[in-house]
Amino acid sequence: MNLHAIKNDRIENTTLWKAMPKVVEEFATVALIASGTQGEVARSVALALTETSVRGVDSHGIRLLLHYAKVVKTGRINREPRISIKQTGRGTAIVDADNGFGHHASFFAIDRILELAQETGIAAVAVINSSHFGAAGCYVLRAAEKGYVALGVCNSDSFVLLHNGLHPFHGTNPLAFAAPVPGSRPFLVDMATSVIPWNRVQDLMNEGLPLPADASVDSNGEPVLDPAQSAALLPLGGPHYGYKGAALAGIAEVLSAVLTGMPFCSRLLSMAGPDLSTHRRLGHFFIVLDPRCFISQQCYDDGIVAYLHDLREQASRPGTRVMAPGDREWSVEEERKRDGIPFRPQLKMDLDDLADRLGIDPLQYL
Amino acid sequence: MNLHAIKNDRIENTTLWKAMPKVVEEFATVALIASGTQGEVARSVALALTETSVRGVDSHGIRLLLHYAKVVKTGRINREPRISIKQTGRGTAIVDADNGFGHHASFFAIDRILELAQETGIAAVAVINSSHFGAAGCYVLRAAEKGYVALGVCNSDSFVLLHNGLHPFHGTNPLAFAAPVPGSRPFLVDMATSVIPWNRVQDLMNEGLPLPADASVDSNGEPVLDPAQSAALLPLGGPHYGYKGAALAGIAEVLSAVLTGMPFCSRLLSMAGPDLSTHRRLGHFFIVLDPRCFISQQCYDDGIVAYLHDLREQASRPGTRVMAPGDREWSVEEERKRDGIPFRPQLKMDLDDLADRLGIDPLQYL
């Protein structure tokens, strides 16, 4: 497994099974509806999963369909949520997801605060009573594609040590940020505030490979290289500078749990269960900014293009290149939009099983 | 030098020379006025420097007085700025610092957007034509002390490699965040997006100590432990995960340079010179949020207290303890408010020289 593959837990493109994005999105929509999800909600979830797979973030892509199709049946997810919004200031709102899928509530929330920001220049929304929303990048991208700069955070259940800590406390608490780039896909940051994502541990275990050093600890809080012994992750910055990663996780926690009144990391029900019937009451938090309230569109466009140009022109270590945030994702997107989304054999089998259980047509591969 | 001292480049409290914060602030004010600074501006800069030293962030504290007293004379800093504000949306504004001190413009900017946020719930300000503003934490703290959650960023001249890069590109681009905590000092993040701050390199060189591993490179981009050979810093995340630190630096760059129309990192004049007469045209960017637009004050208070309580109760590695962001600073603050701010002998000599040159009374030590 090379570093390129490791970075985003991305499936190697040499796999045998591939399907085109539109076909994957339709399959996911049908599977979610067959699992009891409302049509409009199913379309939001399927869109988020497919777009995420297309960007190569396979950990948060179509593989999550298996999980979602399960938890919408077990009662964790409200199948027929009545999403509501309350505007609380000229630029602020609270969206109540009514314990439905977080993806749908988050797209809804972003679209609403983009309207508020037309008047205020900046707007924020707290999403309450929500659930797992997939990749945080989906929602800031929605804003960037409409010309806005956006920031989004969410917390998650405990997987990550505090700096100097022995046991998991924070989740991998993602931080996402996007800004439009004229004539190109957006500047996109979508990162866990841990050294590596939890999914990496599972992937390396499946591949029989060791963990990278300084990324994970066992149940006694001791550094570990064997994925099977891994009990928690270190915060970004590792053993010496992990107070920075823990602080970033804390920012996500303050915005997405404290400001929303939802449970914080260590009080969240585990995503993996065993309880799959109780609502998890996740919170999310998004901010959108209109660049034109700070600078003319032309100057913004010139500025971000010049910055990214200078960045990409930087000399790099032999055999590597420097990239702007999102460059890797957009390169994978181009490839996968053209050639299809790859599926590992196990995922293909699991999706075939799902289709069989739901009585729907299986996903059509190329 | 123990880790406690290293973390913030903090001066050991065992030093012989100490002065009380109020005395330091008054001395800095008088020194800046004697250097040609307007009274109101001098008071803002002196307040920021003193508060930063009191928190133990000595790299960005009173030692910078020497630099500021110089650059206000050499013409880099406009001695008599006419700060102006333009409101551009109901929740957005641009503050033109007119090339004066960044500290004064930033306090001004925060105070104004706190007014806007009373109506909008969230507000943002771009500060343009500014200069070095000291520690980013000062301005988000001002907001948190008034009950608001705040985020602040700034860029700086090139000191930090991109991930896979060979030469410095980004600055140490700080990211600051603060949130009020009832009955206590705020939750406070104020971090460079590099592994270590540049000042650490200079401190270790002065102490004859090696650099930590995986933090710095020489002029060929090769890892280096000798501070004298250090030419650049690695982004947070180090050699393997530095794309995360570089992405955070990029967020600071997009907000504080692209959105403000000010020069980005690699196009900024060096803070250290040799040109000390040209305005550097730095940009800063701040966002403030009213928590009460998302949750009742009581629920916010209960939530942040419970989160910080649970965090601080976490088991820690032997000989260490887990801390919330800001805990270390507030513990130093308590000590220094009581016992005074410590000064290294060299800094005392330099400040005595400064007083002599300016014809003012020297700083009175305890």
XYZ file of C-alpha atoms in Angstrom:
732
model
C 0.000 0.000 0.000
C 1.635 3.255 -1.007
C 1.243 6.568 0.745
C -1.147 7.799 -1.901
C -3.496 4.968 -1.076
C -3.025 5.360 2.645
C -3.768 9.057 2.856
C -7.494 8.798 2.404
C -7.995 5.086 2.968
C -8.645 5.101 -0.702
C -9.395 1.964 -2.614
C -6.763 1.147 -5.233
C -8.020 1.889 -8.674
C -6.761 -1.483 -9.889
C -9.687 -3.296 -8.296
C -11.891 -5.317 -10.643
C -15.241 -3.828 -9.711
C -16.253 -0.347 -10.736
C -19.531 1.482 -11.117
C -20.349 4.898 -12.533
C -21.233 7.621 -9.995
C -24.782 8.208 -11.294
C -25.496 4.475 -11.064
C -24.074 4.312 -7.534
C -26.134 7.314 -6.445
C -29.331 5.800 -7.844
C -28.611 2.450 -6.191
C -27.989 4.122 -2.832
C -31.200 6.141 -3.166
C -33.269 3.066 -3.940
C -31.620 1.058 -1.146
C -32.321 3.781 1.417
C -35.942 4.152 0.290
C -36.361 0.389 0.462
C -34.988 0.583 4.010
C -37.767 2.973 4.929
C -36.158 6.365 4.286
C -38.219 9.213 2.775
C -37.354 9.871 -0.879
C -35.988 13.376 -0.454
C -33.853 12.329 2.496
C -32.593 9.231 0.682
C -31.505 11.424 -2.237
C -29.481 13.700 0.080
C -27.727 10.781 1.758
C -27.020 9.048 -1.564
C -25.627 12.290 -3.013
C -23.289 12.825 -0.045
C -22.053 9.215 -0.111
C -21.484 9.180 -3.850
C -19.747 12.562 -4.017
C -17.495 11.480 -1.155
C -16.556 8.245 -2.917
C -15.950 10.184 -6.123
C -13.464 12.408 -4.253
C -11.669 9.251 -3.089
C -12.585 9.524 0.580
C -13.717 5.904 0.621
C -13.835 5.717 4.421
C -16.835 8.083 4.358
C -18.250 7.117 0.996
C -20.592 4.478 -0.336
C -19.393 1.834 2.121
C -21.414 3.671 4.810
C -24.611 2.744 2.953
C -24.473 -0.644 4.723
C -24.423 1.080 8.098
C -27.129 3.595 7.248
C -29.462 0.976 5.749
C -29.142 -0.883 9.043
C -29.621 1.977 11.526
C -32.641 3.396 9.732
C -34.300 0.024 10.343
C -33.170 -0.385 13.960
C -34.692 2.928 15.007
C -31.587 5.025 15.639
C -32.512 7.129 12.614
C -35.984 8.633 12.385
C -37.319 7.490 8.992
C -39.730 10.360 8.638
C -38.092 13.379 10.203
C -39.805 16.751 10.189
C -36.857 19.065 9.821
C -37.504 22.524 11.220
C -35.572 25.762 11.292
C -35.696 28.619 13.765
C -34.008 31.886 12.898
C -32.524 33.340 16.081
C -30.632 36.400 14.816
C -30.390 38.044 11.423
C -27.476 35.744 10.621
C -28.091 32.749 12.855
C -30.403 29.761 12.880
C -30.980 26.433 14.550
C -31.995 23.457 12.419
C -33.651 20.590 14.262
C -32.904 17.388 12.321
C -35.597 15.493 14.247
C -33.171 12.573 14.530
C -33.170 11.883 10.809
C -30.101 11.519 8.627
C -27.458 14.198 9.272
C -26.676 14.569 5.569
C -30.122 15.826 4.663
C -30.331 18.155 7.652
C -26.878 19.546 6.888
C -27.577 20.281 3.212
C -30.843 21.881 4.311
C -29.009 23.957 6.942
C -26.333 25.162 4.525
C -28.888 26.142 1.892
C -30.866 28.160 4.443
C -27.897 30.086 5.864
C -26.689 30.899 2.364
C -29.971 32.805 2.071
C -29.351 34.620 5.375
C -25.804 35.493 4.331
C -27.101 37.389 1.320
C -28.185 40.091 3.731
C -25.724 39.709 6.578
C -22.535 38.677 4.722
C -21.926 35.953 7.293
C -24.279 33.408 8.811
C -24.092 30.379 11.087
C -26.306 27.434 11.874
C -26.356 24.891 14.670
C -27.851 21.555 13.638
C -29.373 19.739 16.626
C -30.854 16.278 17.152
C -28.890 14.987 14.185
C -26.956 11.846 13.326
C -23.785 10.866 11.447
C -23.460 13.140 8.411
C -20.713 11.314 6.492
C -17.876 13.531 5.318
C -17.889 17.081 6.704
C -16.500 18.311 3.392
C -19.838 17.781 1.591
C -21.514 20.719 3.269
C -18.770 23.319 3.043
C -18.389 22.319 -0.628
C -22.068 23.027 -1.232
C -21.437 26.574 -0.011
C -18.191 27.010 -1.955
C -19.889 25.877 -5.149
C -22.301 28.768 -4.670
C -19.474 31.271 -4.219
C -19.199 31.303 -0.429
C -16.384 30.492 2.001
C -17.515 27.964 4.614
C -16.406 26.265 7.794
C -18.005 23.140 9.271
C -17.335 20.976 12.314
C -18.815 17.959 14.037
C -17.829 15.845 17.002
C -17.949 12.066 17.205
C -17.713 9.331 19.798
C -14.486 8.820 21.746
C -11.543 7.467 19.750
C -8.763 9.955 20.455
C -6.568 10.541 23.505
C -6.099 13.951 24.996
C -2.499 15.157 25.047
C -0.917 13.212 27.934
C -4.130 11.217 28.249
C -4.428 7.450 28.672
C -7.901 6.767 27.321
C -9.992 7.975 24.395
C -11.874 11.202 25.041
C -12.493 13.298 21.924
C -13.799 11.852 18.695
C -11.851 12.263 15.498
C -13.801 15.554 15.366
C -13.456 16.707 11.774
C -12.790 20.254 10.684
C -13.848 21.217 7.150
C -13.275 24.427 5.230
C -13.885 25.341 1.611
C -13.370 28.425 -0.529
C -14.334 28.921 -4.186
C -11.635 29.020 -6.861
C -12.608 30.528 -10.230
C -12.434 28.089 -13.122
C -11.523 25.235 -10.828
C -12.792 23.037 -8.029
C -12.741 24.663 -4.554
C -9.947 24.910 -1.994
C -11.049 22.091 0.332
C -9.875 21.043 3.792
C -11.646 18.079 5.386
C -9.520 16.586 8.120
C -9.783 14.548 11.280
C -8.120 16.297 14.217
C -6.434 12.997 15.142
C -3.125 11.910 13.575
C -4.900 9.310 11.424
C -8.567 8.397 11.075
C -9.881 5.339 12.925
C -10.723 3.707 9.647
C -7.003 3.629 8.765
C -6.405 1.275 11.691
C -9.033 -1.123 10.412
C -7.724 -0.925 6.851
C -4.149 -1.676 7.927
C -5.361 -4.571 10.049
C -7.205 -6.000 7.043
C -4.070 -5.627 4.939
C -1.802 -7.190 7.579
C 0.280 -4.021 7.753
C 1.671 -2.226 10.826
C 0.412 1.137 12.002
C 2.566 4.202 11.432
C 4.611 5.176 14.501
C 3.251 7.798 16.907
C -0.328 7.495 15.743
C -2.053 5.003 18.022
C -1.958 3.444 21.511
C -3.163 0.230 23.132
C -5.684 -0.001 25.950
C -2.995 0.991 28.469
C -2.179 4.144 26.546
C 1.143 2.694 25.329
C 2.328 3.314 21.739
C 1.383 0.436 19.456
C 2.202 -0.677 15.905
C -0.068 -3.727 15.745
C -3.476 -2.595 14.473
C -5.153 -5.426 16.398
C -3.848 -3.934 19.664
C -4.894 -0.399 18.823
C -7.398 1.027 21.273
C -7.180 4.752 20.566
C -5.586 7.376 18.343
C -3.268 10.239 19.227
C -4.389 13.790 18.526
C -2.765 15.581 15.555
C 0.755 16.585 16.596
C 1.495 13.147 18.054
C 3.272 12.440 21.338
C 5.017 15.836 21.570
C 2.634 18.346 20.045
C -0.687 16.607 20.529
C -1.970 19.539 22.577
C -2.532 21.267 19.237
C -4.663 18.462 17.794
C -6.560 18.172 21.074
C -7.214 21.924 20.983
C -8.581 21.675 17.439
C -10.824 18.793 18.543
C -11.924 21.046 21.395
C -12.943 23.805 18.980
C -15.112 21.268 17.127
C -16.557 20.169 20.472
C -17.404 23.693 21.663
C -19.116 24.579 18.380
C -20.889 21.310 17.583
C -21.772 20.073 21.067
C -21.642 22.914 23.613
C -23.238 25.537 21.335
C -25.865 23.066 20.142
C -26.652 21.586 23.540
C -25.991 18.093 22.192
C -23.922 15.474 24.093
C -20.174 15.934 23.842
C -17.711 13.249 22.663
C -17.372 11.140 25.795
C -21.129 11.138 26.381
C -22.095 10.115 22.843
C -23.431 6.680 22.064
C -20.956 4.691 19.990
C -21.628 4.810 16.259
C -20.843 1.086 16.069
C -23.379 0.061 18.720
C -24.351 -2.163 20.451
C -27.259 0.257 20.927
C -28.574 0.891 17.417
C -32.047 2.001 18.404
C -31.498 5.141 20.468
C -31.127 8.513 18.739
C -27.508 9.701 19.109
C -28.400 13.436 19.086
C -25.319 14.643 17.256
C -24.742 18.342 16.663
C -23.075 20.036 13.702
C -22.053 23.645 13.235
C -21.573 25.589 10.001
C -20.488 29.128 9.158
C -20.727 30.669 5.675
C -19.133 33.946 4.541
C -19.725 36.008 1.417
C -16.262 36.986 0.088
C -17.820 39.974 -1.695
C -18.480 41.596 1.666
C -14.723 41.862 2.143
C -13.255 42.265 -1.327
C -14.445 42.617 -4.937
C -15.131 39.372 -6.770
C -12.310 40.169 -9.193
C -9.757 40.772 -6.423
C -10.867 37.645 -4.582
C -10.519 35.597 -7.753
C -7.104 37.054 -8.552
C -5.920 36.567 -4.962
C -6.865 32.928 -4.543
C -5.567 32.013 -7.989
C -2.227 33.730 -7.291
C -1.925 32.088 -3.855
C -2.640 28.591 -5.200
C -0.358 29.178 -8.189
C 2.558 30.187 -5.959
C 1.848 27.289 -3.608
C 1.809 24.675 -6.380
C 5.006 26.095 -7.895
C 6.987 25.423 -4.725
C 9.963 23.070 -5.053
C 9.257 19.644 -3.565
C 11.239 16.757 -2.155
C 12.392 14.273 -4.824
C 9.604 11.925 -5.872
C 6.865 14.050 -4.303
C 4.954 17.186 -5.144
C 3.349 19.899 -3.112
C -0.397 20.128 -3.336
C -3.071 22.553 -2.248
C -5.829 21.271 0.041
C -8.265 19.399 -2.188
C -5.875 18.834 -5.114
C -5.678 15.116 -4.425
C -9.445 14.819 -4.140
C -10.073 16.700 -7.387
C -7.589 14.567 -9.239
C -9.345 11.416 -8.008
C -12.698 12.985 -8.850
C -11.664 13.499 -12.458
C -10.511 9.894 -12.688
C -13.578 8.400 -11.032
C -16.086 10.539 -12.916
C -14.495 9.166 -16.072
C -13.716 5.571 -15.060
C -16.151 4.874 -12.240
C -15.923 4.317 -8.494
C -13.896 1.218 -7.540
C -15.271 -1.338 -5.071
C -13.303 -3.820 -3.001
C -14.599 -7.388 -3.495
C -15.904 -7.540 0.085
C -17.871 -4.308 -0.314
C -19.334 -5.577 -3.593
C -20.473 -8.765 -1.873
C -21.962 -6.838 1.043
C -23.847 -4.499 -1.307
C -25.128 -7.466 -3.333
C -26.370 -9.011 -0.080
C -28.023 -5.734 0.879
C -29.822 -5.529 -2.465
C -30.954 -9.115 -2.049
C -32.304 -8.509 1.461
C -34.103 -5.338 0.364
C -35.492 -6.957 -2.789
C -34.005 -4.331 -5.107
C -31.844 -4.635 -8.227
C -28.164 -5.073 -7.369
C -25.688 -2.312 -8.184
C -24.680 -2.540 -11.847
C -20.898 -2.639 -12.251
C -18.999 -1.757 -15.417
C 14.839 23.333 30.025
C 11.792 21.257 30.826
C 8.792 20.752 28.599
C 6.744 23.194 30.624
C 9.240 25.927 29.817
C 9.565 24.871 26.196
C 5.898 24.847 25.379
C 5.451 28.589 25.220
C 9.061 29.713 25.094
C 8.307 30.863 28.570
C 10.891 32.495 30.736
C 11.694 30.473 33.845
C 10.175 32.030 36.904
C 13.464 31.661 38.752
C 14.960 34.643 36.953
C 16.125 37.512 39.170
C 14.237 40.334 37.486
C 10.531 40.750 37.824
C 8.111 43.614 37.393
C 4.420 43.928 38.142
C 2.056 43.866 35.136
C 0.630 47.368 35.716
C 4.160 48.780 35.900
C 5.179 46.944 32.714
C 2.086 48.180 30.882
C 2.736 51.772 31.926
C 6.399 51.540 30.909
C 5.477 50.132 27.489
C 2.891 52.869 26.980
C 5.379 55.614 27.836
C 8.081 54.026 25.651
C 5.760 53.807 22.665
C 4.551 57.382 23.089
C 8.167 58.544 23.382
C 8.819 56.667 20.115
C 6.155 58.735 18.405
C 3.056 56.584 18.847
C -0.324 58.218 19.566
C -1.444 57.766 23.185
C -4.522 55.664 22.508
C -2.628 53.381 20.128
C 0.289 53.041 22.549
C -2.127 51.962 25.282
C -3.588 49.214 23.054
C -0.155 47.861 22.113
C 1.078 48.002 25.722
C -2.059 46.204 26.915
C -1.645 43.416 24.349
C 2.054 42.941 25.121
C 1.547 42.930 28.869
C -1.448 40.584 28.852
C 0.497 38.214 26.605
C 3.496 38.212 28.930
C 1.182 37.688 31.895
C -0.209 34.565 30.178
C 3.354 33.293 29.797
C 3.546 33.629 26.011
C 6.868 35.434 26.297
C 7.676 35.065 22.594
C 4.838 37.489 21.816
C 4.965 39.536 24.992
C 6.872 42.523 26.265
C 10.062 41.563 24.430
C 8.388 42.781 21.215
C 8.411 46.321 22.625
C 12.006 46.623 21.398
C 10.932 45.748 17.869
C 7.866 47.992 17.874
C 9.726 50.993 19.307
C 12.142 50.599 16.402
C 9.708 50.139 13.512
C 7.483 53.016 14.543
C 10.567 55.231 14.139
C 11.779 53.712 10.855
C 8.487 54.367 9.111
C 7.115 50.842 8.744
C 4.400 51.741 11.227
C 2.269 54.834 10.661
C 2.565 56.832 13.900
C -0.708 58.647 13.416
C -3.081 56.206 11.740
C -6.654 57.203 10.996
C -8.439 53.931 11.533
C -11.661 53.646 9.567
C -14.447 51.097 9.375
C -16.811 50.309 6.534
C -19.830 48.122 7.200
C -20.430 45.935 4.162
C -23.255 43.663 5.285
C -25.396 43.590 8.404
C -22.792 41.327 10.008
C -19.610 42.230 8.148
C -17.135 45.066 8.139
C -13.717 46.068 6.887
C -11.386 47.945 9.211
C -8.580 49.886 7.531
C -5.679 50.062 9.995
C -3.995 52.789 7.913
C -0.688 50.996 8.480
C -0.669 51.652 12.211
C -0.126 49.067 14.906
C -2.133 45.882 14.353
C -2.984 45.564 18.043
C -4.975 48.772 18.158
C -6.764 48.081 14.881
C -7.627 44.551 16.017
C -9.076 45.603 19.392
C -11.025 48.290 17.527
C -12.261 45.738 14.983
C -13.375 43.234 17.627
C -15.219 45.891 19.626
C -17.110 47.020 16.517
C -18.195 43.549 15.378
C -19.357 42.716 18.879
C -21.846 45.547 18.320
C -22.928 44.118 14.960
C -23.318 40.646 16.455
C -25.898 41.945 18.906
C -28.312 42.098 15.985
C -26.993 39.401 13.690
C -25.745 36.785 16.188
C -22.567 36.373 14.179
C -20.262 38.963 12.651
C -16.909 39.078 10.889
C -14.316 41.714 10.163
C -11.378 41.885 7.785
C -8.580 44.149 8.992
C -6.588 45.575 6.067
C -3.406 47.637 5.794
C -2.309 46.429 9.201
C 0.930 45.300 10.815
C 2.114 42.685 13.316
C -0.546 42.335 16.025
C 1.391 40.307 18.619
C -0.462 37.269 19.945
C -3.666 36.370 18.082
C -5.167 35.249 21.379
C -5.555 38.833 22.644
C -8.427 39.632 20.307
C -10.489 36.481 20.641
C -10.075 36.825 24.408
C -11.531 40.336 24.269
C -14.645 38.832 22.700
C -14.815 35.870 25.085
C -14.566 38.194 28.082
C -17.725 39.870 26.788
C -19.564 36.556 26.483
C -18.903 35.754 22.810
C -17.189 32.858 21.048
C -14.497 34.104 18.670
C -12.106 32.917 15.993
C -9.112 34.894 14.720
C -6.381 34.257 12.165
C -3.438 36.058 10.649
C -0.708 35.127 8.216
C 2.983 35.979 8.529
C 6.119 35.948 6.412
C 7.503 32.631 5.144
C 9.010 30.344 7.777
C 7.198 27.047 7.219
C 7.545 24.363 4.529
C 4.583 23.017 2.682
C 4.073 19.271 3.067
C 6.731 17.732 0.807
C 8.142 21.218 0.215
C 11.809 22.203 0.292
C 11.632 25.901 1.105
C 9.589 28.084 3.440
C 6.222 29.176 2.047
C 3.550 29.782 4.686
C 4.165 31.790 7.809
C 3.582 30.270 11.206
C 0.013 31.518 10.536
C -1.648 31.442 13.946
C -5.159 30.230 14.633
C -6.877 31.554 17.768
C -10.213 30.609 19.281
C -11.824 31.526 22.588
C -15.076 30.706 24.326
C -16.357 32.049 27.649
C -16.436 29.784 30.697
C -18.656 30.898 33.610
C -16.755 31.630 36.815
C -13.434 30.989 35.136
C -11.043 32.287 32.497
C -12.010 31.408 28.884
C -11.318 28.302 26.832
C -8.383 29.612 24.766
C -6.577 28.204 21.737
C -3.749 30.312 20.297
C -1.451 28.160 18.205
C 1.015 28.386 15.367
C 0.115 26.012 12.533
C 3.772 24.911 12.374
C 5.141 22.139 14.616
C 6.980 24.687 16.776
C 7.164 28.467 16.628
C 10.211 30.091 15.010
C 11.081 31.715 18.298
C 11.678 28.237 19.789
C 14.543 27.725 17.373
C 16.196 30.942 18.522
C 15.626 30.130 22.181
C 17.187 26.670 21.839
C 20.141 28.135 19.970
C 20.681 30.625 22.782
C 20.527 27.808 25.313
C 22.903 25.557 23.340
C 20.223 22.870 23.076
C 19.240 20.715 20.072
C 15.966 21.107 18.251
C 13.271 18.472 18.743
C 13.215 15.870 15.955
C 10.834 16.331 13.023
C 10.303 20.022 13.595
C 12.780 21.873 11.412
C 14.920 21.621 8.249
C 18.106 23.219 6.914
C 18.366 25.315 3.757
C 18.294 22.151 1.632
C 15.046 20.983 3.202
C 16.841 18.238 5.163
C 15.847 17.466 8.779
C 18.074 19.274 11.242
C 18.699 19.192 14.998
C 21.229 22.041 15.208
C 19.297 25.272 15.700
C 22.081 27.216 13.949
C 21.422 25.200 10.769
C 17.655 25.605 10.917
C 16.236 27.413 7.904
C 12.555 26.544 8.094
C 9.909 24.782 10.181
C 7.694 21.837 9.320
C 3.938 22.289 9.315
C 1.981 20.771 12.237
C 1.822 17.001 11.679
C 5.537 16.786 10.873
C 7.085 14.745 8.064
C 4.147 12.345 7.657
C 1.031 14.354 8.399
C 2.211 17.871 7.595
C -0.516 18.217 4.976
C -2.856 18.875 7.893
C -0.767 21.715 9.332
C -0.266 23.151 5.849
C -4.028 23.042 5.293
C -4.634 24.915 8.562
C -2.059 27.520 7.511
C -3.940 27.742 4.214
C -7.214 28.494 6.026
C -5.449 31.370 7.808
C -4.071 32.534 4.444
C -7.444 32.463 2.656
C -9.158 34.406 5.443
C -6.443 36.900 6.378
C -4.806 37.525 2.988
C -7.103 36.451 0.132
C -10.320 37.800 1.719
C -8.597 41.016 2.778
C -6.716 41.601 -0.473
C -3.448 41.860 1.437
C -0.225 40.106 0.314
C -0.036 36.417 1.138
C 2.802 34.748 3.071
C 5.440 34.393 0.375
C 4.883 37.963 -0.825
C 5.096 39.603 2.604
C 8.056 41.708 3.615
C 10.059 40.002 6.344
C 9.179 41.136 9.856
C 12.900 41.176 10.704
C 13.900 43.449 7.825
C 16.199 44.618 6.289
C 13.410 46.885 4.983
C 11.958 48.516 8.087
C 10.443 51.527 6.371
C 7.832 50.047 4.012
C 4.336 49.244 5.297
C 3.887 45.451 5.374
C 0.119 45.562 4.723
C -0.832 42.591 6.880
C -4.409 41.355 7.025
C -6.255 39.828 9.971
C -9.651 38.157 10.083
C -11.997 37.756 13.050
C -15.383 36.117 13.564
C -17.522 36.513 16.695
C -20.597 34.472 17.616
C -23.230 35.062 20.270
C -23.787 31.694 22.016
C -27.253 32.848 23.068
C -28.365 32.672 19.443
C -27.890 28.917 19.585
C -28.604 27.909 23.173
C -29.770 29.479 26.425
C -27.045 31.062 28.547
C -27.742 28.516 31.291
C -27.405 25.521 28.944
C -24.251 26.982 27.394
C -22.750 27.497 30.836
C -23.687 24.014 31.985
C -22.396 22.456 28.770
C -18.972 24.047 28.706
C -18.447 23.460 32.414
C -19.387 19.776 32.061
C -17.159 19.329 28.992
C -14.141 20.919 30.671
C -14.810 19.014 33.884
C -14.886 15.672 32.078
C -11.794 16.622 30.062
C -9.740 17.569 33.130
C -10.809 14.385 34.948
C -9.270 12.157 32.277
C -6.505 9.803 33.452
C -3.051 10.974 32.360
C 0.335 9.451 31.708
C 2.493 9.210 34.866
C 4.088 12.530 35.741
C 1.807 14.535 33.457
C -1.702 15.879 33.507
C -4.281 16.585 30.870
C -5.209 20.198 30.424
C -7.852 22.143 28.576
C -6.707 24.756 26.053
C -5.715 27.823 28.083
C -5.240 26.029 31.415
C -1.486 26.488 31.297
C -1.819 30.162 30.420
C -4.317 30.846 33.208
C -2.119 29.131 35.747
C 0.833 31.298 34.691
C -1.430 34.350 34.707
C -2.362 33.744 38.332
C 1.301 33.394 39.266
C 2.490 36.441 37.342
C -0.346 38.706 38.451
C 0.722 37.873 41.982
C 4.525 37.705 41.649
C 5.249 39.811 38.593
C 6.449 39.170 35.042
C 9.992 37.699 34.889
C 12.639 39.210 32.609
C 15.771 37.541 31.274
C 18.913 39.573 32.044
C 19.418 40.369 28.351
C 15.879 41.679 27.950
C 16.266 43.821 31.081
C 19.463 45.317 29.649
C 17.832 45.978 26.296
C 14.819 47.647 27.914
C 17.120 49.772 30.099
C 18.953 50.843 26.937
C 15.655 51.635 25.249
C 14.551 53.824 28.176
C 17.882 55.579 28.098
C 17.670 56.277 24.362
C 14.090 57.524 24.670
C 14.867 59.627 27.730
C 12.196 57.982 29.880
C 12.350 56.387 33.326
C 13.564 52.797 33.173
C 11.195 49.949 34.005
C 10.964 49.519 37.776
C 11.667 45.939 38.842
C 10.610 44.377 42.126
